[in-house]
CSV table of C-alpha atoms in Angstrom, one decimal:
chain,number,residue,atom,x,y,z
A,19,UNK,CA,-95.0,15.6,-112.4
A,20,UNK,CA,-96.3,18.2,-114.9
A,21,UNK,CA,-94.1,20.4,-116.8
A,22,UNK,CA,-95.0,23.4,-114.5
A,23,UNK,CA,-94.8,21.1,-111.2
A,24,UNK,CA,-91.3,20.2,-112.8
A,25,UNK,CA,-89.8,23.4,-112.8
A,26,UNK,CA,-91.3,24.6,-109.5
A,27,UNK,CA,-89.3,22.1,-107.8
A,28,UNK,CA,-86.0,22.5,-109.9
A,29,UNK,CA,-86.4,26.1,-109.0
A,30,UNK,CA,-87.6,26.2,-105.1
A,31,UNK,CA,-86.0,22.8,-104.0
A,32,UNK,CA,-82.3,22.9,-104.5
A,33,UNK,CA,-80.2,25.6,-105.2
A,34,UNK,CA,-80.3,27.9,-107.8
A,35,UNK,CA,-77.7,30.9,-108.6
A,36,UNK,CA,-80.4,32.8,-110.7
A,37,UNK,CA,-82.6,33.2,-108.0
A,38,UNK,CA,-80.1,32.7,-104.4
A,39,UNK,CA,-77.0,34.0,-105.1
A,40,UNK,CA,-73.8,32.8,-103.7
A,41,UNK,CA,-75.6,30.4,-100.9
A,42,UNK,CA,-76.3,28.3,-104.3
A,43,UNK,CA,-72.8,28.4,-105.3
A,44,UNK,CA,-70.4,24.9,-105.2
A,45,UNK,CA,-66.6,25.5,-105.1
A,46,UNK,CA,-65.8,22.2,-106.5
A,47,UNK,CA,-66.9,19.8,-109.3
A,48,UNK,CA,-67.0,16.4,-107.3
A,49,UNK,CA,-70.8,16.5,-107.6
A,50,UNK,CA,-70.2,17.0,-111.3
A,51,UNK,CA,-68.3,14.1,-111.8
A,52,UNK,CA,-70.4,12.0,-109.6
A,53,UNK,CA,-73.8,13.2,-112.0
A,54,UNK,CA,-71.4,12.5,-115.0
A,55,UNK,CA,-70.6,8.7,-113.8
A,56,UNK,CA,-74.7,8.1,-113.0
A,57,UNK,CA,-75.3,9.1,-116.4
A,58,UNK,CA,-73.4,7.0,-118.3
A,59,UNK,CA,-71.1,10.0,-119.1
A,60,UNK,CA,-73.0,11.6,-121.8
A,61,UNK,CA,-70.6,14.6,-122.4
A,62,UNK,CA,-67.6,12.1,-123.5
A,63,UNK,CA,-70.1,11.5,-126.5
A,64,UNK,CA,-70.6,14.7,-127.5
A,65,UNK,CA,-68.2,17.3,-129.6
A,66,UNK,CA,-68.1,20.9,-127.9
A,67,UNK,CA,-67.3,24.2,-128.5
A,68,UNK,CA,-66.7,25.3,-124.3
A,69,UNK,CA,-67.1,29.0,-124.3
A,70,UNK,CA,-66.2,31.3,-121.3
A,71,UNK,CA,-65.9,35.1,-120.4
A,72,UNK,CA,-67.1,38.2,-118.2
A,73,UNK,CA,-69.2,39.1,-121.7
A,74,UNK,CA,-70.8,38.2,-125.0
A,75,UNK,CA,-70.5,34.0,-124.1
A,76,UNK,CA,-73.7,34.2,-124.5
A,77,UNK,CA,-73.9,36.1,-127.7
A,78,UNK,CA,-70.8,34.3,-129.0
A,79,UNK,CA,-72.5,31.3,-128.3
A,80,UNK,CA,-75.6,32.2,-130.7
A,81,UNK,CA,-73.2,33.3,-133.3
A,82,UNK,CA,-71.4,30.0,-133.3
A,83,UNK,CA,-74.9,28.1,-133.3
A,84,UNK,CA,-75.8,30.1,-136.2
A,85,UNK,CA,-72.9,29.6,-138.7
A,86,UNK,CA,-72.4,25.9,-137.4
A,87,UNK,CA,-76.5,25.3,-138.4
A,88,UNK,CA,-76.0,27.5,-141.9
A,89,UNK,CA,-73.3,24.5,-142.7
A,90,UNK,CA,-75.9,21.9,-142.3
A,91,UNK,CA,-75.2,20.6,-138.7
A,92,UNK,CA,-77.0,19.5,-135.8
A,93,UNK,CA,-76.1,22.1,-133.2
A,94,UNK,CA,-76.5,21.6,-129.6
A,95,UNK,CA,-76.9,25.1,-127.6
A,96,UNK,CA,-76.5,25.2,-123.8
A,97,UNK,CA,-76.4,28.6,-122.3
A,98,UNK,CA,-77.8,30.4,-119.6
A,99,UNK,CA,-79.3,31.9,-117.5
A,100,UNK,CA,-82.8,31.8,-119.5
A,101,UNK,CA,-85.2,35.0,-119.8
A,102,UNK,CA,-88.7,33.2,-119.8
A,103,UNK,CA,-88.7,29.4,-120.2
A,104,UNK,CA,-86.1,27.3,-118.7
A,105,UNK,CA,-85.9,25.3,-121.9
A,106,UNK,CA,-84.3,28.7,-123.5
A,107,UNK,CA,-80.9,26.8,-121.7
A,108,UNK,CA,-81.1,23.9,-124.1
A,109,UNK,CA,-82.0,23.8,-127.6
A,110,UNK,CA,-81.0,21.8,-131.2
A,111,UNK,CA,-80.8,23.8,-134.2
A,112,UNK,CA,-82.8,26.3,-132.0
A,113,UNK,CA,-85.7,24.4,-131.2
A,114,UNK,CA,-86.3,23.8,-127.5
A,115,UNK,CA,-86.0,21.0,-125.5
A,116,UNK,CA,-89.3,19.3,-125.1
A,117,UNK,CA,-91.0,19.3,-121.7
A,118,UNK,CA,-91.2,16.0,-121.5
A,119,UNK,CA,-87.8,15.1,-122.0
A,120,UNK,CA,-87.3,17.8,-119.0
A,121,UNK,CA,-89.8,16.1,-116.9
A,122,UNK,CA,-88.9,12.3,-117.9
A,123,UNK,CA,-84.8,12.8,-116.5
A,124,UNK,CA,-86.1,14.6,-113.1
A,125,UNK,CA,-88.4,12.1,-112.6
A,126,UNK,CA,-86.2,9.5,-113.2
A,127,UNK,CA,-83.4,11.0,-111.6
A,128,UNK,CA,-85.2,13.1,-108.7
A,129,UNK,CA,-83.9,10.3,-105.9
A,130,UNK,CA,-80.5,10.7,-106.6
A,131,UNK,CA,-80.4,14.4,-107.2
A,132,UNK,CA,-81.5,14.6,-103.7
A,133,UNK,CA,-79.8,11.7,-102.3
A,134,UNK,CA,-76.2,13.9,-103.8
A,135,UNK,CA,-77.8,17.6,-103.0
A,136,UNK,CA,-77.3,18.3,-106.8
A,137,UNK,CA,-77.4,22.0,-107.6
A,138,UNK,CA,-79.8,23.6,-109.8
A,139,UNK,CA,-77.3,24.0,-112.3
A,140,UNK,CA,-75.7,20.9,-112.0
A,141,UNK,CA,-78.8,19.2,-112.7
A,142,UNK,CA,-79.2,21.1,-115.6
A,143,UNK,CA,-75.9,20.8,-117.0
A,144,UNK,CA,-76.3,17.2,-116.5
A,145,UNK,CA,-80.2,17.5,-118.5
A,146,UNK,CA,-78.3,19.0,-120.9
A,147,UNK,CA,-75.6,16.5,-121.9
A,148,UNK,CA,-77.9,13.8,-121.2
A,149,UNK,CA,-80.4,15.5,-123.7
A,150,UNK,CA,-77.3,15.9,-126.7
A,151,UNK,CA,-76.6,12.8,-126.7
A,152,UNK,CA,-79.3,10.9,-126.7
A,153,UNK,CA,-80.1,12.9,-130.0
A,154,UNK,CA,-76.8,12.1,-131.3
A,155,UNK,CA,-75.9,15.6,-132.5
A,156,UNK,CA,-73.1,16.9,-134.4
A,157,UNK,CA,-71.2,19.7,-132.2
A,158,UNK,CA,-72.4,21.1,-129.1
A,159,UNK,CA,-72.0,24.8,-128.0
A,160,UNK,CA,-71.3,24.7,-124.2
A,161,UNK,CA,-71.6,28.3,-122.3
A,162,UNK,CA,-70.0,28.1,-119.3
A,163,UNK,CA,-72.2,29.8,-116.2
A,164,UNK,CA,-69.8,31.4,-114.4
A,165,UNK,CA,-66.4,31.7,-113.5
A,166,UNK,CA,-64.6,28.0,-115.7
A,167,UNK,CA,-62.4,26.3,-113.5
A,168,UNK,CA,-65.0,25.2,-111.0
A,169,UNK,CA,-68.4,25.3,-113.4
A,170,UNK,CA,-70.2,22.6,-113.5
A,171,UNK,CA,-69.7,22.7,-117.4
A,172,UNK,CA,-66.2,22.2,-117.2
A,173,UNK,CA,-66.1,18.3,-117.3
A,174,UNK,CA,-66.0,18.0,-120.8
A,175,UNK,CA,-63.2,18.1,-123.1
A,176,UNK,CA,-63.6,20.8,-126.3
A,177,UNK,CA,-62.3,20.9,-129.4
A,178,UNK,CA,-61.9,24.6,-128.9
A,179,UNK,CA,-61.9,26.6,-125.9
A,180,UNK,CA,-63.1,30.6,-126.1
A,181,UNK,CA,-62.9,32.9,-123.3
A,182,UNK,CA,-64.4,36.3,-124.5
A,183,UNK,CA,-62.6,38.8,-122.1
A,184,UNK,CA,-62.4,39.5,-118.9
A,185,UNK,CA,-63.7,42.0,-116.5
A,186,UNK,CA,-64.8,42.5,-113.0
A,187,UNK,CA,-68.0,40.6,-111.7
A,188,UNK,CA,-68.8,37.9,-109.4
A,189,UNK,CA,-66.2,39.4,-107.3
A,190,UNK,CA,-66.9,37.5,-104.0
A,191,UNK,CA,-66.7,33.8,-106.6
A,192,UNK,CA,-63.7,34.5,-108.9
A,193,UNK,CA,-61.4,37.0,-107.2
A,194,UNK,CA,-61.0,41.3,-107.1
A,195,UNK,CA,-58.2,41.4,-109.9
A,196,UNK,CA,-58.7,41.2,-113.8
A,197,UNK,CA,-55.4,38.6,-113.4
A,198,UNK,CA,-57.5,36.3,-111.1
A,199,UNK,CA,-60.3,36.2,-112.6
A,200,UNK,CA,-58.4,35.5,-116.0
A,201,UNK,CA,-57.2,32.7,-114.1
A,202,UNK,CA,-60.7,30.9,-113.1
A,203,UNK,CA,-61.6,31.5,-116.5
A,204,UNK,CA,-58.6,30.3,-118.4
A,205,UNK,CA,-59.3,26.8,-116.3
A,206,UNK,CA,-61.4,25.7,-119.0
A,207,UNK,CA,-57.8,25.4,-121.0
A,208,UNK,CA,-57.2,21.9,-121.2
A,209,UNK,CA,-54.3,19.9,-122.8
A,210,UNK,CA,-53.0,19.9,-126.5
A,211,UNK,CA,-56.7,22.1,-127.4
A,212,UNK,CA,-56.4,25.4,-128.7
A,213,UNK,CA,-58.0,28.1,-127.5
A,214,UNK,CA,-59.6,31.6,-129.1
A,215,UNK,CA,-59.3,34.5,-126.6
A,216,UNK,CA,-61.6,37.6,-127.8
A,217,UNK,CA,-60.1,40.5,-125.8
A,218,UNK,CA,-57.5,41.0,-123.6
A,219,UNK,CA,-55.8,43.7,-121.4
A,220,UNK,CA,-52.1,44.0,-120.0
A,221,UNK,CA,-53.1,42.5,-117.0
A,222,UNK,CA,-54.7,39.1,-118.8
A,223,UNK,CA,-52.8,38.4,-121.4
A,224,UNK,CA,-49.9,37.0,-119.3
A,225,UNK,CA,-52.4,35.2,-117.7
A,226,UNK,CA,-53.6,33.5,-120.9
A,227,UNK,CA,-50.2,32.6,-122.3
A,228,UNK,CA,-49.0,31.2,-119.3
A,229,UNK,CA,-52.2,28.8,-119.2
A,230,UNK,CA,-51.8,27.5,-122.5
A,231,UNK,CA,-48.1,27.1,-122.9
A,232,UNK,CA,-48.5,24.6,-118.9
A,233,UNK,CA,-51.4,23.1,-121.1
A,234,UNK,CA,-49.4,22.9,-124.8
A,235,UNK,CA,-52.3,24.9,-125.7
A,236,UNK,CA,-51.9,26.9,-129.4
A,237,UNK,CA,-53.8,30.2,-128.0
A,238,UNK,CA,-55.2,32.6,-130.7
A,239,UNK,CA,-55.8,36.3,-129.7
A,240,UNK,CA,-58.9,37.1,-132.1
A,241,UNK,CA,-58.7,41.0,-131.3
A,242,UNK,CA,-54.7,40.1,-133.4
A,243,UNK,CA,-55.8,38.6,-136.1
A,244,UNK,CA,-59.4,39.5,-137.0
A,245,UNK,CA,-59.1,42.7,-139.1
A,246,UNK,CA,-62.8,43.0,-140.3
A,247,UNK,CA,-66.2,41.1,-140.3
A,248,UNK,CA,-69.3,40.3,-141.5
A,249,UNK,CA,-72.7,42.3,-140.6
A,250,UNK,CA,-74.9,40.5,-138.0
A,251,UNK,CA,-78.6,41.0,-137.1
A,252,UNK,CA,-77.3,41.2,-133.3
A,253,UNK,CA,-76.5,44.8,-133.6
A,254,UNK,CA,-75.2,46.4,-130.2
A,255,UNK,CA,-71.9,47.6,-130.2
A,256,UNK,CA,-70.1,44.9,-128.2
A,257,UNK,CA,-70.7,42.5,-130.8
A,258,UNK,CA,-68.1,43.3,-132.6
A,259,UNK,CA,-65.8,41.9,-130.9
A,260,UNK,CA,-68.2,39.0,-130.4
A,261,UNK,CA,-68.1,38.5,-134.1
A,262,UNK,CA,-64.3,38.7,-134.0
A,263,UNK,CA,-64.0,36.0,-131.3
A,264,UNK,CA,-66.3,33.7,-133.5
A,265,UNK,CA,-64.9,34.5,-136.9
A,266,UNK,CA,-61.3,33.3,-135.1
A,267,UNK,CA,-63.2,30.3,-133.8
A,268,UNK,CA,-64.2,29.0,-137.0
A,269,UNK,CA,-61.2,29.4,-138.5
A,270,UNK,CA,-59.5,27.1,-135.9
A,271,UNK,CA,-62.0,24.5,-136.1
A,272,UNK,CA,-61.9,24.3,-140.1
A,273,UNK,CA,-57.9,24.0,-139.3
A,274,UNK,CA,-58.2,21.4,-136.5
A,275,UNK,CA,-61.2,19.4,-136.6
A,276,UNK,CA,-64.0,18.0,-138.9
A,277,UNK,CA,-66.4,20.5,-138.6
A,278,UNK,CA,-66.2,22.8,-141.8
A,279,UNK,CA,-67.4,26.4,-142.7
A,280,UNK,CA,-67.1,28.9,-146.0
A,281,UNK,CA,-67.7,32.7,-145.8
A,282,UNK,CA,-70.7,31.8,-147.4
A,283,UNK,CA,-71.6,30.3,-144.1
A,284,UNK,CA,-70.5,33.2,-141.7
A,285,UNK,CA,-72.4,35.6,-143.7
A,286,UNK,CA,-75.6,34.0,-143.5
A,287,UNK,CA,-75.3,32.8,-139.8
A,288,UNK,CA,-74.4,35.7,-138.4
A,289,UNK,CA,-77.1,37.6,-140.4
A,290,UNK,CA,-80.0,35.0,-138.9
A,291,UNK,CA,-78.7,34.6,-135.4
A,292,UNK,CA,-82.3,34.9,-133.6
A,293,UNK,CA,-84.2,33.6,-136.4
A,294,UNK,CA,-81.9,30.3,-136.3
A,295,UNK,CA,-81.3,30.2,-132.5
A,296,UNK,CA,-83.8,32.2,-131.1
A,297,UNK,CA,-81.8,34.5,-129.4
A,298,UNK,CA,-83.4,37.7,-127.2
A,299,UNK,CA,-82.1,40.7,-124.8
A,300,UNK,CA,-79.2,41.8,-127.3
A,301,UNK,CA,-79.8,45.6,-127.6
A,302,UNK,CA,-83.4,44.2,-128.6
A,303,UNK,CA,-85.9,46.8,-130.4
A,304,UNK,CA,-88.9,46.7,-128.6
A,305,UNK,CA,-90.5,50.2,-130.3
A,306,UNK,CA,-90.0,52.7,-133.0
A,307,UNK,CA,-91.5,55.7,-131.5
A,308,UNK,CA,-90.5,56.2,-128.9
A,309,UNK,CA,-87.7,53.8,-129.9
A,310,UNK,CA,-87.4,51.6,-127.0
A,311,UNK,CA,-84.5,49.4,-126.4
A,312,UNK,CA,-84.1,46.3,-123.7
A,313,UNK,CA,-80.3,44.7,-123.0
A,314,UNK,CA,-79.1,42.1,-120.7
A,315,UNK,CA,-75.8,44.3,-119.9
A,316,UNK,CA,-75.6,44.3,-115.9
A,317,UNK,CA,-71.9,45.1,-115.2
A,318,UNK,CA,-69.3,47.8,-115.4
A,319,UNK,CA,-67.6,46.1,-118.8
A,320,UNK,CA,-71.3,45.5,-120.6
A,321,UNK,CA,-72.9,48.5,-119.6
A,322,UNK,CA,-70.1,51.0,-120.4
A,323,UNK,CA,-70.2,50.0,-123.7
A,324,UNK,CA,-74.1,49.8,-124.1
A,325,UNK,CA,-74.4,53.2,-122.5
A,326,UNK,CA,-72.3,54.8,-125.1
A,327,UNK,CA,-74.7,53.1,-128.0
A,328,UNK,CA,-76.9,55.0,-126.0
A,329,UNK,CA,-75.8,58.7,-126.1
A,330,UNK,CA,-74.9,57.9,-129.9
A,331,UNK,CA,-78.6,57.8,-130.8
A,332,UNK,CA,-81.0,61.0,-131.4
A,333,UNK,CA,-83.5,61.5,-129.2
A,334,UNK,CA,-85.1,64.3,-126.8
A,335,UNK,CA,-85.3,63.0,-123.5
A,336,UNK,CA,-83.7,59.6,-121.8
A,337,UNK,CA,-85.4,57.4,-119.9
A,338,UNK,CA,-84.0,54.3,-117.9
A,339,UNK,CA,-85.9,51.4,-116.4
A,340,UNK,CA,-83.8,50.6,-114.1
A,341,UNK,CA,-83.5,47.3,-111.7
A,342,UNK,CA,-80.9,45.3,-110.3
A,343,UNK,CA,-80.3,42.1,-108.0
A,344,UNK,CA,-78.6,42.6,-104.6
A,345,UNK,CA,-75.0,41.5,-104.9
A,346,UNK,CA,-74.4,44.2,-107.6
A,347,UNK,CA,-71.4,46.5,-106.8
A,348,UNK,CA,-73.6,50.1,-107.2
A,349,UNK,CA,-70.7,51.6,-107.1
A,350,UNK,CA,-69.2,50.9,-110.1
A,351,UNK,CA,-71.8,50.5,-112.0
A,352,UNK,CA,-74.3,53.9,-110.6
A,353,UNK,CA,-71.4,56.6,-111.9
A,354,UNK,CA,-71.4,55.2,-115.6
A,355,UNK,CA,-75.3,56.1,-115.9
A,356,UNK,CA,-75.9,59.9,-117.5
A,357,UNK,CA,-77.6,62.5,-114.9
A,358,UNK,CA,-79.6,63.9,-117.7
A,359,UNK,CA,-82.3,61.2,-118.1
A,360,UNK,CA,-85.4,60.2,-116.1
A,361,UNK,CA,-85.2,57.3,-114.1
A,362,UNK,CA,-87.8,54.2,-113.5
A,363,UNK,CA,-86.7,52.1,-110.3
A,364,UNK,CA,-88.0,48.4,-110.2
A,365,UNK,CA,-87.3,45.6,-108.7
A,366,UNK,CA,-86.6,42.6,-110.5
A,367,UNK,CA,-89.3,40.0,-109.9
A,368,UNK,CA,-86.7,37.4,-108.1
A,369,UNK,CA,-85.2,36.5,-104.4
A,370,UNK,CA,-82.3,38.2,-105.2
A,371,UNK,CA,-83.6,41.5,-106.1
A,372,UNK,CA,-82.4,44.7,-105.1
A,373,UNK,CA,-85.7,46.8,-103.7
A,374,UNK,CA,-86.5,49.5,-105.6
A,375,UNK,CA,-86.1,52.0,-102.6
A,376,UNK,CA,-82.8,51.3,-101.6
A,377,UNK,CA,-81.5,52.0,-105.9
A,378,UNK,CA,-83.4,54.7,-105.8
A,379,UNK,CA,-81.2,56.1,-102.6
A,380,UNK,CA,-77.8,55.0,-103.7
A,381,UNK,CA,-78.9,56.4,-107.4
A,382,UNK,CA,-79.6,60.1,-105.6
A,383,UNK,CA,-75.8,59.8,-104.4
A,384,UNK,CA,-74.6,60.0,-108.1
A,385,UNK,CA,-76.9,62.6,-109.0
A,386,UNK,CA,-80.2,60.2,-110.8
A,387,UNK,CA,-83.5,61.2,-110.1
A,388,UNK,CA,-86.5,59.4,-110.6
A,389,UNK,CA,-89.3,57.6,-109.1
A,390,UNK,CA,-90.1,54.5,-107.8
A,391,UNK,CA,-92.0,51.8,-108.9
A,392,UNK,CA,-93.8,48.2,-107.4
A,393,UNK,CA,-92.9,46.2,-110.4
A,394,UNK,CA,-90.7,46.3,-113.6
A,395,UNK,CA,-94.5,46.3,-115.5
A,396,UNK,CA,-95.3,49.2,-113.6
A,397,UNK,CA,-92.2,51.3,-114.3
A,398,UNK,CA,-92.2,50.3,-118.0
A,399,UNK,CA,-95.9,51.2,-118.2
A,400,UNK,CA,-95.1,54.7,-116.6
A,401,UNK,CA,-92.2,55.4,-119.0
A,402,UNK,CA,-94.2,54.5,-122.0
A,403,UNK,CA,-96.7,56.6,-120.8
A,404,UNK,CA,-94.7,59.5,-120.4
A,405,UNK,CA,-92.3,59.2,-123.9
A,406,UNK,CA,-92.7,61.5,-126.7
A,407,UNK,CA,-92.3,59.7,-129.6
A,408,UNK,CA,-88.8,61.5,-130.6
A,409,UNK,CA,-88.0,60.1,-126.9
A,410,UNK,CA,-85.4,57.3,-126.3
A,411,UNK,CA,-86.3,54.4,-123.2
A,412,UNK,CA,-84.1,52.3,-122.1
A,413,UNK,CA,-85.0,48.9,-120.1
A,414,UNK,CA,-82.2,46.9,-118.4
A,415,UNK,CA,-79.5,47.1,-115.6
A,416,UNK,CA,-80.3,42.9,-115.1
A,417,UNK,CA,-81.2,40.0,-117.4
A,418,UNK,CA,-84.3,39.3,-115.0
A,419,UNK,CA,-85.7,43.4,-115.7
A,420,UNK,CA,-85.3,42.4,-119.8
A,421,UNK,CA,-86.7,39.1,-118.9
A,422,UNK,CA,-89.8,40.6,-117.3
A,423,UNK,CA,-90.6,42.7,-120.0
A,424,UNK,CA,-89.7,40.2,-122.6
């Protein structure tokens, strides 16, 4: 198969979280370990960083990529989900994976992925490890997808584990407390291997401790101990705590393991993060005037924290492009938007996207107005259209709206 005919049938043929939802969602990792066994067991060969949370995993990730790259090593990066090219999910030293590597193991493997009914993401967590070590790489950067205790990532055994911080999302997969979902995510705690946790609450720290002292597990709070840090081209406001959670983790690998960094490191890496690992969507400039900013935030802990940026910067009038994907608790996440801005509703170009109408409605109930719009092209069109240049737009509310305009 082509590269395109490739990726039409990992994405229509099995099931995929990104595009489904939870019909696409496996509640154990037997089909994991089976993938693992058929491979050969690639991810016993590789050296992992496993990093987890409800937040910044993704950003932490890049960070840790970054420094790792800065110090001269081969750095494999698996993250996801990806904003325009599946190989986004699996890079070295942030070069993509080549598309024929991608459609060499489906090939290869197709029979058996659908002899097994391998997941979407199995398949490419599988790709991934497969992928690693075949290159023989140094250390590999594992993002969990969701949830830890039953990803599809959690097979392989860190030399750190990092769980960001916890907060409510993917309710109906990982429980309705912050405690249990703490709990899913402090699964990927395994035995006698420290773990770096970025934030925590009253609610999940217990959680955490408890974890790691039934695993022997020397837990570091980064929040604790991380005083200040170093300036980053990622530049939204969350990331400092992302920075925090990294600067910990490097500390405990140049304590425990082989894999050695100097300040001189940190500064640089964290300064380059998207020119070394090609990193996009983080509070991402796409104009000057009007300044126009895109970010993957899409739930109640990401987007408080984004919106806030937000009413920090100087501008005349607001305007949101706004789209989101159907399971997405309105809810919460409607009241923390301000009433004083014009609003562009879209749907997000995907199975699981909310339509534009029915936003629009439950957005009137909080008191935003706007229009709606066919496509997220459409409504970002419209809103350039109508910006003053001392005007402010603001693109996001889901990964796939920044992915569409990316």
């Amino acid at each position: 198969m082509t590269y395109p005919e490739t990726l039409n049938w990992l994405f229509n043929q099995l099931p995929m979280y990104q595009l489904q939802g939870a019909s696409a969602y496996k509640k154990d990792l037997t089909n994991v370990h089976l993938l693992m066994d058929y491979l050969g067991h690639p991810e016993s060969q590789l050296q992992c960083i496993h990093v987890a949370g409800t937040n910044g995993k993704g950003s932490s990730s890049h960070m840790l990529a970054s420094v790792l790259q800065e110090a001269g090593y081969q750095v494999g990066l698996y993250t996801s989900p990806h904003l325009k090219d599946f190989r986004e999910r699996i890079k070295i030293n942030g070069v993509l994976i080549p598309e024929a590597f991608v459609c060499d193991f489906v090939d290869q493997h197709r029979a058996f992925f659908e002899a097994n009914d391998m997941s979407f993401f199995e398949m490419s967590v599988g790709l991934a490890f497969d992928y690693f070590a075949k290159e023989k790489i140094d250390i590999a950067i594992i993002e969990v997808g969701m949830g830890g205790r039953l990803d599809a990532t959690n097979v392989i055994t860190p030399l750190v584990s990092v769980i960001t911080n916890i907060g409510l999302d993917h309710t109906q997969f990982l429980g309705n407390t912050l405690a249990a979902i703490a709990a899913e995510k402090a699964g990927i705690i395994k035995s006698n291997i420290p773990v770096v946790i970025g934030e925590y609450t009253s609610e999940t720290q217990p959680v955490f401790l408890a974890t790691a002292k039934a695993n022997h597990s020397q837990v570091y709070f980064a929040s604790d101990v991380i005083a200040t840090t170093y300036p980053s081209d990622l530049i939204g406001d969350y990331q400092i705590h992302n920075k925090k959670t990294v600067m910990q983790t490097l500390t405990v690998l140049n304590q425990y393991t082989a894999f050695k960094t100097t300040e001189l490191h940190w500064k640089t890496g964290l300064s380059q993060v998207v020119k070394n690992t090609g990193l996009e969507g983080r509070w991402q400039q796409l104009g000057a005037s009007p300044k126009i900013i895109c970010d993957t935030a899409h739930n109640t802990h990401g987007l408080s924290v984004v919106l806030n940026q937000i009413q920090n910067e100087s501008f005349d009038q607001l305007h949101f492009i706004l789209g989101v994907v159907n399971d997405k608790d309105l809810d919460e996440v409607l009241p923390l938007f301000p009433k004083n801005a014009i609003y562009y509703f879209c749907k997000p170009n995907i199975p699981r996207g909310l339509e534009a109408a029915i936003l629009a409605q439950k957005a009137a109930q909080f008191g935003l107005d706007g229009k709606i719009y066919n496509s997220v092209s459409a409504a970002y069109e419209k809103a350039t259209q109508n910006a003053q240049h001392t005007d402010f737009i603001y693109v996001g509310g889901s990964t796939f709206v920044v992915a569409e305009i990316l």
